[in-house]
Short mmCIF file of C-alpha atoms in Angstrom, two decimals:
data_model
loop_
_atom_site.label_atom_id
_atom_site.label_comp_id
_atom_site.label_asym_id
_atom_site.label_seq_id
_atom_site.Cartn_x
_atom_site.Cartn_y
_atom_site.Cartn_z
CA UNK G 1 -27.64 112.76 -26.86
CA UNK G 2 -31.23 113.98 -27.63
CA UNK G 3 -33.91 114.85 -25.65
CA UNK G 4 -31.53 115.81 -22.36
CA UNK G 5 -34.18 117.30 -20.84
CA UNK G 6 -36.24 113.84 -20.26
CA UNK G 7 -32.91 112.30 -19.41
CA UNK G 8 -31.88 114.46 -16.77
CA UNK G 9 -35.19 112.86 -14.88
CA UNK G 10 -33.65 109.96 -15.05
CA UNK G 11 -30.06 110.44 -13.71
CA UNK G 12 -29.58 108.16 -10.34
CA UNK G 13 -27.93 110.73 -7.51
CA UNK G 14 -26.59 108.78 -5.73
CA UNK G 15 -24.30 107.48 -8.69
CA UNK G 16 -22.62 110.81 -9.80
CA UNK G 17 -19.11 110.88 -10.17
CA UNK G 18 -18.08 114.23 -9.47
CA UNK G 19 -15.54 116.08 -11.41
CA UNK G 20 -11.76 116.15 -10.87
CA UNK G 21 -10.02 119.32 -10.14
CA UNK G 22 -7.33 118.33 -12.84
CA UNK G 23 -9.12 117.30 -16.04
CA UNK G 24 -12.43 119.78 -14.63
CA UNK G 25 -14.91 116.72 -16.10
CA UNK G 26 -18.00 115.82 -15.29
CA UNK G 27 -18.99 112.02 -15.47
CA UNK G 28 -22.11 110.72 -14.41
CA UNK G 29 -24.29 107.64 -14.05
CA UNK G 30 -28.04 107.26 -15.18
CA UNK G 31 -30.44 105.25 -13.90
CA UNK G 32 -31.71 104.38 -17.31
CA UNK G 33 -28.57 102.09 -17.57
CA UNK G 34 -29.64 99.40 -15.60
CA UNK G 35 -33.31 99.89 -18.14
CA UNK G 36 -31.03 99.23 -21.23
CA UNK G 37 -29.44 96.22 -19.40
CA UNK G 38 -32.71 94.59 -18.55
CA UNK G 39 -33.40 94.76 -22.24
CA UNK G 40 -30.34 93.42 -23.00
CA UNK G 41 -31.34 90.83 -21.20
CA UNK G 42 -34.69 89.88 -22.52
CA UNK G 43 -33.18 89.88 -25.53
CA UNK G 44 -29.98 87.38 -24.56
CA UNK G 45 -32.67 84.92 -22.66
CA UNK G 46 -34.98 84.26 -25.88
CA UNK G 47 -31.89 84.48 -28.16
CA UNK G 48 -30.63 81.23 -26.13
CA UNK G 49 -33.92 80.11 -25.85
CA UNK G 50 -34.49 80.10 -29.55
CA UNK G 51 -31.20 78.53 -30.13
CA UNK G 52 -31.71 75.38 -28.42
CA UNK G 53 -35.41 74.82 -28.25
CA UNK G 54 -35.20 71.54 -29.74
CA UNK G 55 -32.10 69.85 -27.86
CA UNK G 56 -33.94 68.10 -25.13
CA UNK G 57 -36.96 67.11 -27.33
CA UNK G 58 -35.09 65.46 -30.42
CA UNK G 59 -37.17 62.74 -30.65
CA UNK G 60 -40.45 64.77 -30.51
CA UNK G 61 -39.27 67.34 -33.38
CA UNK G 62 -38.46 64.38 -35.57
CA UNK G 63 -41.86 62.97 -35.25
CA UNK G 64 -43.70 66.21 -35.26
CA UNK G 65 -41.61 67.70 -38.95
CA UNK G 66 -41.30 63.56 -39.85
CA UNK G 67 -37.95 63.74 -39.70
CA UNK G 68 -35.44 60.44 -40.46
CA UNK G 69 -32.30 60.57 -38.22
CA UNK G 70 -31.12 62.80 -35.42
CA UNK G 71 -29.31 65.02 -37.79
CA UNK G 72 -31.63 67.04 -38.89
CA UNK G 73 -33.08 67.82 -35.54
CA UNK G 74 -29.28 68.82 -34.45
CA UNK G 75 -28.88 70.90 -37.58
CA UNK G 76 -31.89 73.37 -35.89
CA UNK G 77 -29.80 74.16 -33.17
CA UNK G 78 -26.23 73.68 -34.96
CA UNK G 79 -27.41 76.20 -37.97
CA UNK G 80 -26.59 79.37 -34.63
CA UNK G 81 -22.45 78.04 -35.16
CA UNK G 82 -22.87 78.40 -38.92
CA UNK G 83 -24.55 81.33 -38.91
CA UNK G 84 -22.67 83.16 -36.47
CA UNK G 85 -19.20 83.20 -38.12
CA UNK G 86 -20.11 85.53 -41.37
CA UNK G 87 -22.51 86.83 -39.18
CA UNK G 88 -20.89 87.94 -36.65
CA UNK G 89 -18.40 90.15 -38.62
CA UNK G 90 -20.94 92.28 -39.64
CA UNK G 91 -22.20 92.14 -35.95
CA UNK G 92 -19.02 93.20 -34.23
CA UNK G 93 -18.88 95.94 -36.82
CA UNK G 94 -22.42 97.34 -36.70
CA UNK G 95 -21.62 97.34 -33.13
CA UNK G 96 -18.86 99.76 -33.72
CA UNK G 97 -19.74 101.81 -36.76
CA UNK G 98 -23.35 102.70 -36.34
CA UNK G 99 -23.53 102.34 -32.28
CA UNK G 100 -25.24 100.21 -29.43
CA UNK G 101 -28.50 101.47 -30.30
CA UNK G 102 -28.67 99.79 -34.23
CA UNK G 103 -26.82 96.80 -33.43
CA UNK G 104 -29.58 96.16 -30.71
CA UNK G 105 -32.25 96.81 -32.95
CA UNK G 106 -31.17 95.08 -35.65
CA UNK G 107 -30.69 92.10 -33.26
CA UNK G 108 -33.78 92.29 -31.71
CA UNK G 109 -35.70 92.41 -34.61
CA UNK G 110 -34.07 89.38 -36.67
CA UNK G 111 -34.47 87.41 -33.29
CA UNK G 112 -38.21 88.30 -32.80
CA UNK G 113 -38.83 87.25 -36.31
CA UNK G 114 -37.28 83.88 -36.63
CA UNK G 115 -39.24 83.07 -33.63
CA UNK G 116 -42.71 83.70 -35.25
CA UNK G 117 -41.53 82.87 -38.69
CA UNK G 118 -40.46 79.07 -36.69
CA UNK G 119 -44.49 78.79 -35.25
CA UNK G 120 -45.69 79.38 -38.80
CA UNK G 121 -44.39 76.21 -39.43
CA UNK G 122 -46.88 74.31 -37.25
CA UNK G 123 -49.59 74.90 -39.99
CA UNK G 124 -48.17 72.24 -41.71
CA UNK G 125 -45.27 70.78 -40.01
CA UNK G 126 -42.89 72.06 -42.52
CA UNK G 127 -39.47 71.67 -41.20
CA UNK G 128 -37.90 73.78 -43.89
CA UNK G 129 -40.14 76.64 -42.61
CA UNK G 130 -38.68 76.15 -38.59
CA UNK G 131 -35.24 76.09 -40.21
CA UNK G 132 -35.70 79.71 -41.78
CA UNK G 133 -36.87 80.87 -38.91
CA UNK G 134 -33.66 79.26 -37.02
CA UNK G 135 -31.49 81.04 -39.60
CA UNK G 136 -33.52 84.60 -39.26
CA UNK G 137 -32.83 84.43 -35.36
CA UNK G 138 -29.28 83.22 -35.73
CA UNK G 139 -28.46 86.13 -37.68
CA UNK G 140 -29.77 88.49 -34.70
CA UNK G 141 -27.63 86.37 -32.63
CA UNK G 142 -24.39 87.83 -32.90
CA UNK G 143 -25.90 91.63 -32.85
CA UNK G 144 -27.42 90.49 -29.47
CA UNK G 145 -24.21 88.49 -27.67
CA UNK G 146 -21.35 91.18 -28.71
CA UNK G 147 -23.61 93.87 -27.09
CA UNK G 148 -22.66 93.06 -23.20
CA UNK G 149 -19.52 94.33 -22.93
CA UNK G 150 -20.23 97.36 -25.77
CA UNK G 151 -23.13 98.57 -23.13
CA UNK G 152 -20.76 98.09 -20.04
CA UNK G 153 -18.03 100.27 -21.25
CA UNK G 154 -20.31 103.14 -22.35
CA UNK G 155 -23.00 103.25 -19.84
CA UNK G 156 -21.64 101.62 -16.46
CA UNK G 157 -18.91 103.21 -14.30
CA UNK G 158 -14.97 101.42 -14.25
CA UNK G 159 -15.92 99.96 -10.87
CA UNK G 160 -19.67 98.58 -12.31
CA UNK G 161 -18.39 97.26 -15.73
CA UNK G 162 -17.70 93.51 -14.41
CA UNK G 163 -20.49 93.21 -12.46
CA UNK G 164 -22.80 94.69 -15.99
CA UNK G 165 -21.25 92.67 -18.57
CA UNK G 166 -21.82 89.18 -16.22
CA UNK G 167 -25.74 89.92 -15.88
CA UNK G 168 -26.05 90.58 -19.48
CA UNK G 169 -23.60 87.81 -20.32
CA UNK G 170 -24.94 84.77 -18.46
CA UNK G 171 -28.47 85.59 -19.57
CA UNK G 172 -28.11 83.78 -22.75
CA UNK G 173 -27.16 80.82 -20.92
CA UNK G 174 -29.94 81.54 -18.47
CA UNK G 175 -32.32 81.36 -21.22
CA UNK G 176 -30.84 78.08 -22.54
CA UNK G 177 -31.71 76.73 -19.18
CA UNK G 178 -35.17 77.64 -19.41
CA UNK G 179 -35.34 75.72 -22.78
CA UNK G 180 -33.94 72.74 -21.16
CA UNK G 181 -36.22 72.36 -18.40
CA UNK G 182 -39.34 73.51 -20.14
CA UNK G 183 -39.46 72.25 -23.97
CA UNK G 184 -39.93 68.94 -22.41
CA UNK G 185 -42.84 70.22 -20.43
CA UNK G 186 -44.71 71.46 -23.28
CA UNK G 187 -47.63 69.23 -24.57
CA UNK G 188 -46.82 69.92 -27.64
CA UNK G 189 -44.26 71.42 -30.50
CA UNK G 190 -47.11 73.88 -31.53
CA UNK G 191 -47.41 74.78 -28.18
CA UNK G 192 -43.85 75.35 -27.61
CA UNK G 193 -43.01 77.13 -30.92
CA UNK G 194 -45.83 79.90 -29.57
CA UNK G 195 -44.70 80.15 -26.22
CA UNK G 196 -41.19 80.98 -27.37
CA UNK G 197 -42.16 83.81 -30.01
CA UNK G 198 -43.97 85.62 -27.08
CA UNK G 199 -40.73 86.75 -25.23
CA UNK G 200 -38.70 87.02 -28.90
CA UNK G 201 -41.44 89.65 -30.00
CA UNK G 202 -41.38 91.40 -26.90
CA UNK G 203 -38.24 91.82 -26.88
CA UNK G 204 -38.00 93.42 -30.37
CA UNK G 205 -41.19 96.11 -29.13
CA UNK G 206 -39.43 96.96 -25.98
CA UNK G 207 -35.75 97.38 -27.44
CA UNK G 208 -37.75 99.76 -29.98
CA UNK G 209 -39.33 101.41 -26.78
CA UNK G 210 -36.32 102.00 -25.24
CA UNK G 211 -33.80 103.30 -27.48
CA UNK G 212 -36.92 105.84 -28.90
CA UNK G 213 -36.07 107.62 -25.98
CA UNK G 214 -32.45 107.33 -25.37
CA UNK G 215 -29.29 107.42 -28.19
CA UNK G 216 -26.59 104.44 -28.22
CA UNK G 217 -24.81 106.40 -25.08
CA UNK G 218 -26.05 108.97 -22.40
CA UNK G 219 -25.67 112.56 -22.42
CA UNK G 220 -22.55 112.51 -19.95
CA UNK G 221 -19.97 109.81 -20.32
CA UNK G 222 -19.70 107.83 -17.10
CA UNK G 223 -16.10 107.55 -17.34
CA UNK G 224 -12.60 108.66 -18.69
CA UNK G 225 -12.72 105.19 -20.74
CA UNK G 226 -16.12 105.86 -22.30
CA UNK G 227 -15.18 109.22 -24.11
CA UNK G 228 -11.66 107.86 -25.30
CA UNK G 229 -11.24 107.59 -29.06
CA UNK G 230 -11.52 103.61 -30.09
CA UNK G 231 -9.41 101.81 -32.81
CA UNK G 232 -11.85 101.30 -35.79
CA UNK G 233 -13.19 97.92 -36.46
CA UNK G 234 -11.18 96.54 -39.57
CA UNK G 235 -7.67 98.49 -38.07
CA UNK G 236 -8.61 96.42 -34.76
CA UNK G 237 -9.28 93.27 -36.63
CA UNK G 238 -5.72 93.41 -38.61
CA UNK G 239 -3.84 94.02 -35.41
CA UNK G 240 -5.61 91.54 -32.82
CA UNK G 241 -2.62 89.07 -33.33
CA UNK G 242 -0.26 91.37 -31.72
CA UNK G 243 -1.54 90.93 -28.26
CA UNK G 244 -0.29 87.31 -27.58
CA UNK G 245 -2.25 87.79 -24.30
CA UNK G 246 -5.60 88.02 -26.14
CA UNK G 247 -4.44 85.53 -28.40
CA UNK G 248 -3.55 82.79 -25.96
CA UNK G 249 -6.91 83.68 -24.04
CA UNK G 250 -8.43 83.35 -27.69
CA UNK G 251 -7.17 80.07 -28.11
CA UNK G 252 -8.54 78.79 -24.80
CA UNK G 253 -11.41 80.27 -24.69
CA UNK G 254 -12.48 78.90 -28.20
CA UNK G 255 -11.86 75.24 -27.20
CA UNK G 256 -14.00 76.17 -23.81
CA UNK G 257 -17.14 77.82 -25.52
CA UNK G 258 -16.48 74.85 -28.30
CA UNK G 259 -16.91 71.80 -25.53
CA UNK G 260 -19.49 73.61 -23.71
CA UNK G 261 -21.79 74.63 -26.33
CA UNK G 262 -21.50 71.04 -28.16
CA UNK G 263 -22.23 69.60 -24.50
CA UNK G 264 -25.90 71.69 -24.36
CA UNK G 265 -26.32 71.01 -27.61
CA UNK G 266 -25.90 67.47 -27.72
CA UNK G 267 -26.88 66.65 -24.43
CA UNK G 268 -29.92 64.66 -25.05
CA UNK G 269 -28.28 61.99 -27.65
CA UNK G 270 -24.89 62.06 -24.62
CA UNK G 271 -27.26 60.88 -22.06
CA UNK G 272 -30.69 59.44 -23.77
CA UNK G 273 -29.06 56.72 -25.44
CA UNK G 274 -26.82 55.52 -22.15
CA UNK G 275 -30.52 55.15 -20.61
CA UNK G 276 -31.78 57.63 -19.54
CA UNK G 277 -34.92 59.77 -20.01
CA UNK G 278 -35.37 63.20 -21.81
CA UNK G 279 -36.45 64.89 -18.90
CA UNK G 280 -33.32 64.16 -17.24
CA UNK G 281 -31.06 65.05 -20.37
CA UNK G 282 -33.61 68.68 -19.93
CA UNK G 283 -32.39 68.25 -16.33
CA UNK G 284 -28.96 68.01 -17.04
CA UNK G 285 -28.91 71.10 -19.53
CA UNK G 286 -30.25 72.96 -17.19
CA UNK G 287 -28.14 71.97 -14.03
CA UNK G 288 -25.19 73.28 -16.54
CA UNK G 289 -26.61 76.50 -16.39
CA UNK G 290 -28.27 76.98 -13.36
CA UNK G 291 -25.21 75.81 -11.66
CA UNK G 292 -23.38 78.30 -13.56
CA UNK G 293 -24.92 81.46 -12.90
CA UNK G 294 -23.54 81.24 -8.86
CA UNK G 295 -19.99 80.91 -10.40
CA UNK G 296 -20.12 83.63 -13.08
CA UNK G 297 -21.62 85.73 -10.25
CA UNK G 298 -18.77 84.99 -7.81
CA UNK G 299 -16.17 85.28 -10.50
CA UNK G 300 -17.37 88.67 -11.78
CA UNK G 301 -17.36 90.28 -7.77
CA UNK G 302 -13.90 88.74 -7.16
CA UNK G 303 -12.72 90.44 -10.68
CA UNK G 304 -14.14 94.13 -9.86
CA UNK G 305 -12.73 94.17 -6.97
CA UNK G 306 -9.10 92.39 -7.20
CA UNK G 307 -8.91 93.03 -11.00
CA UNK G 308 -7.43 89.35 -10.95
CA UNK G 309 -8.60 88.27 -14.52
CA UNK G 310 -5.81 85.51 -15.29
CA UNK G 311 -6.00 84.02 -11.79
CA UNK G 312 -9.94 83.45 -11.95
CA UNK G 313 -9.60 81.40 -15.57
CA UNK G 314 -6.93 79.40 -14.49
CA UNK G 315 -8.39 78.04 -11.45
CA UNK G 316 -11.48 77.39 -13.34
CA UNK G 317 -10.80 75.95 -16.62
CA UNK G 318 -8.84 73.36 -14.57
CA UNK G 319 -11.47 72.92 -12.22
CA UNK G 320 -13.94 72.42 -15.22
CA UNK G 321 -11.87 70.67 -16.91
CA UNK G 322 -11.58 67.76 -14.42
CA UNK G 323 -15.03 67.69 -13.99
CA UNK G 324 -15.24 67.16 -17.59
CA UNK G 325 -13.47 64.17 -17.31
CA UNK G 326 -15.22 62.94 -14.51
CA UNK G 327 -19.11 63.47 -16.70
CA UNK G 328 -17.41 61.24 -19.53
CA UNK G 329 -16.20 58.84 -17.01
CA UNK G 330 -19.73 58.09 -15.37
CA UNK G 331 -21.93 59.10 -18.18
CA UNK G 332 -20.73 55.29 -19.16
CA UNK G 333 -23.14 53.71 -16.79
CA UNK G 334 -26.41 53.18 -16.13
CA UNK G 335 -28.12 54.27 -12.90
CA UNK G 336 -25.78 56.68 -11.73
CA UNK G 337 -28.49 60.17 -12.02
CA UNK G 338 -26.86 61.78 -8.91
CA UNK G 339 -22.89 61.50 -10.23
CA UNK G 340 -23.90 62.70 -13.23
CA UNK G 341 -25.72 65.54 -12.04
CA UNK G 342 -22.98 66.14 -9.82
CA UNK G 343 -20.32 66.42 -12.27
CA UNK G 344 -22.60 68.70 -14.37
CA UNK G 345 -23.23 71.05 -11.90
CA UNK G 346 -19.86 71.52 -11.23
CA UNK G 347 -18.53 72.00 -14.29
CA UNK G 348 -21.13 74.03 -14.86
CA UNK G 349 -20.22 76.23 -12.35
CA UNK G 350 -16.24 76.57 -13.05
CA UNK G 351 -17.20 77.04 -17.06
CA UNK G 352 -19.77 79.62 -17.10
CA UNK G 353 -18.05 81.43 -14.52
CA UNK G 354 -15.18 82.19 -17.16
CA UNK G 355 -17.82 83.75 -19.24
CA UNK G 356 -17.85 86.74 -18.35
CA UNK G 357 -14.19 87.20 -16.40
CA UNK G 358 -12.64 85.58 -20.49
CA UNK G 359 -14.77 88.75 -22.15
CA UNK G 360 -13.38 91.89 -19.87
CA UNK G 361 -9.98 90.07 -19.95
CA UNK G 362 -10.51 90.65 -23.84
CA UNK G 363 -11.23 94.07 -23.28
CA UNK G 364 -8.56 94.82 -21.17
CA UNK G 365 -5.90 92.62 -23.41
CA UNK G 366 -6.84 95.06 -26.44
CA UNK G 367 -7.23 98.32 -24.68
CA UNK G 368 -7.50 100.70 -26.59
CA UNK G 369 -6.46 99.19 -30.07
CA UNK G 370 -9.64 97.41 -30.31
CA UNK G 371 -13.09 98.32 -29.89
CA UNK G 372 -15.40 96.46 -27.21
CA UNK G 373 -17.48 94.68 -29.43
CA UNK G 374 -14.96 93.93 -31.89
CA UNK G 375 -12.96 91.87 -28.65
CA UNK G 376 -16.17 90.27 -27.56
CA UNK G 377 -17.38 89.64 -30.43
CA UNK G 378 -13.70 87.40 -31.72
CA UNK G 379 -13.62 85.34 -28.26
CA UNK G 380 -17.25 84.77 -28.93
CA UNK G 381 -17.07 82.98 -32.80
CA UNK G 382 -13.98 81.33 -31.59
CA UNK G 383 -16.03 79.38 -29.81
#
């Protein structure tokens, strides 16, 4: 809202929306939108990253903090669930009261310092130390996840809004993918514990950068949407049950987010102790996502352009869901890297691809009774 003049620098041409001759407004789109949205996400890829760090090198966390049992190890990775349900609340309303620009900040900030409060504790191994540090970021969690589809309403055009809220979307699961592959890499848990903080604290600078210079939305609305009055958070929360749509897709969606998160998460004990190494339960976890991204990609263009929300989720949770099957079939024998892979991939590519269609269904379910982040932010602790 501030400081138009350095805005007006930034506005893209060739993205105006000119004004109609009946409602004589004027919306337009600014290049600085796709800025925010890289932030964004920075700060989604070391937010996954942080959250499941550990999963593919179990065995080397226990030895490293001395740790009896596998629970312990899960628990660093498990403590993002707990976290996120009181959490996210105040998330979702941050998100809605005070604006993009705090939620993100306050986000950014929690997550950048869990991740160098977690490398303080290789001075002495102290697993109670990593653990705070888990807890810090997981609180910055929510703030960071409910943002995609908050920034896509007020910054992106109606036609742009899919598209927006799928890059910022799959980037947490982008950076779970880079955990997967590399923590195993890493020579050591020192090693990786600093290598992770880098992109956390980064993230918390640049976010800072950013919104220094522009508010929680631009100077000129890009749509009619964006400059329509929204339901206030706790008035949204007491009605959500009305929309049996959004509750159905609720339902769904939690048992989704609920098998696929528990599948990253666990995904080293699921394949490790049938035989296999850790590098290829990194591999796996990976393959989930990687796989993935194609399908949320494909998912998101066939949405913004057909606006065919319900027909996209039902062809893929049943998709993914016998793949599913077929991963706990062959997961039962030894020697059989390429099925399994196979039946990853695949499912990874039908589930993640309702990640981002199952969030602007939300939207649209709730429209207008319920703010953005407020719709995101439900689907999202359902799961």
């Amino acid at each position: 809202m501030e400081r138009s003049s350095e805005k007006d620098l930034l506005i893209d041409p060739s993205d105006l929306v000119l004004s109609s001759s009946t409602t004589l407004k004027t919306y337009k789109l600014y290049a600085a939108r796709w800025l925010i949205l890289a932030v964004l996400v920075l700060l989604n890829v070391s937010s996954g990253i942080v959250w499941i760090s550990f999963a593919s090198v179990a065995d080397e966390v226990k030895a490293y903090y001395s740790l009896n049992g596998d629970f312990l190890v899960n628990l660093l990775s498990m403590i993002f669930f707990i976290v996120s349900l009181p959490v996210g609340f105040v998330g979702a309303w941050t998100l809605d009261t005070w604006g993009l620009r705090i939620g993100l900040l306050i986000g950014a900030w929690l997550n950048g310092i869990g991740a160098v409060v977690r490398y303080f504790s290789s001075f002495g191994h102290t697993y109670a130390v990593v653990m705070v540090g888990q807890i810090v970021g997981a609180a910055g969690q929510p703030f960071i996840l409910f943002a995609p589809t908050k920034l896509a309403a007020l910054w992106f055009g109606e036609k742009e809004r899919a598209t927006a809220n799928m890059i910022a979307s799959i980037s947490n699961p982008v950076g779970i993918a880079v955990a997967s592959l590399a923590s195993p890499r890493f020579e050591s848990v020192e090693q990786l514990l600093w290598a992770y903080a880098i992109p956390a604290a980064a993230g918390a600078v640049l976010t800072t950068s950013v919104f220094s210079v522009w508010g929680a939305r631009p100077p000129i609305a890009p749509s009619v949407s964006a400059v329509e009055e929204k339901t206030t958070f706790w008035k949204g929360l007491k009605q959500f049950w009305k929309f049996k749509s959004y509750v159905l897709l609720l339902i769904g969606w939690g048992f989704g987010v609920g098998l696929f998160s528990a599948l990253q998460t666990f995904m080293e004990q699921l394949v490790c102790t049938r035989g296999y190494s850790d590098k290829f339960a990194g591999l796996c976890g990976a393959l989930l996502i990687v796989c993935g991204i194609p399908g949320a990609l494909i998912a998101g263009l066939i949405v913004d352009h057909t606006r065919k929300y319900k027909e996209v989720i039902k062809v893929c949770y049943l998709l993914s869901s016998v793949c599913l099957v077929w991963f706990t079939i062959v997961i039962r024998y030894q020697n059989e890297e390429i099925l399994i892979g196979a039946a990853i991939s695949i499912f990874g590519f039908f589930a993640l691809a309702m990640l981002p269609v199952s969030l602007e269904l939300g939207v649209e379910c709730t429209y207008p009774h319920m703010s953005e982040a407020t719709s995101a932010g439900l689907l999202l602790m359902m799961g």
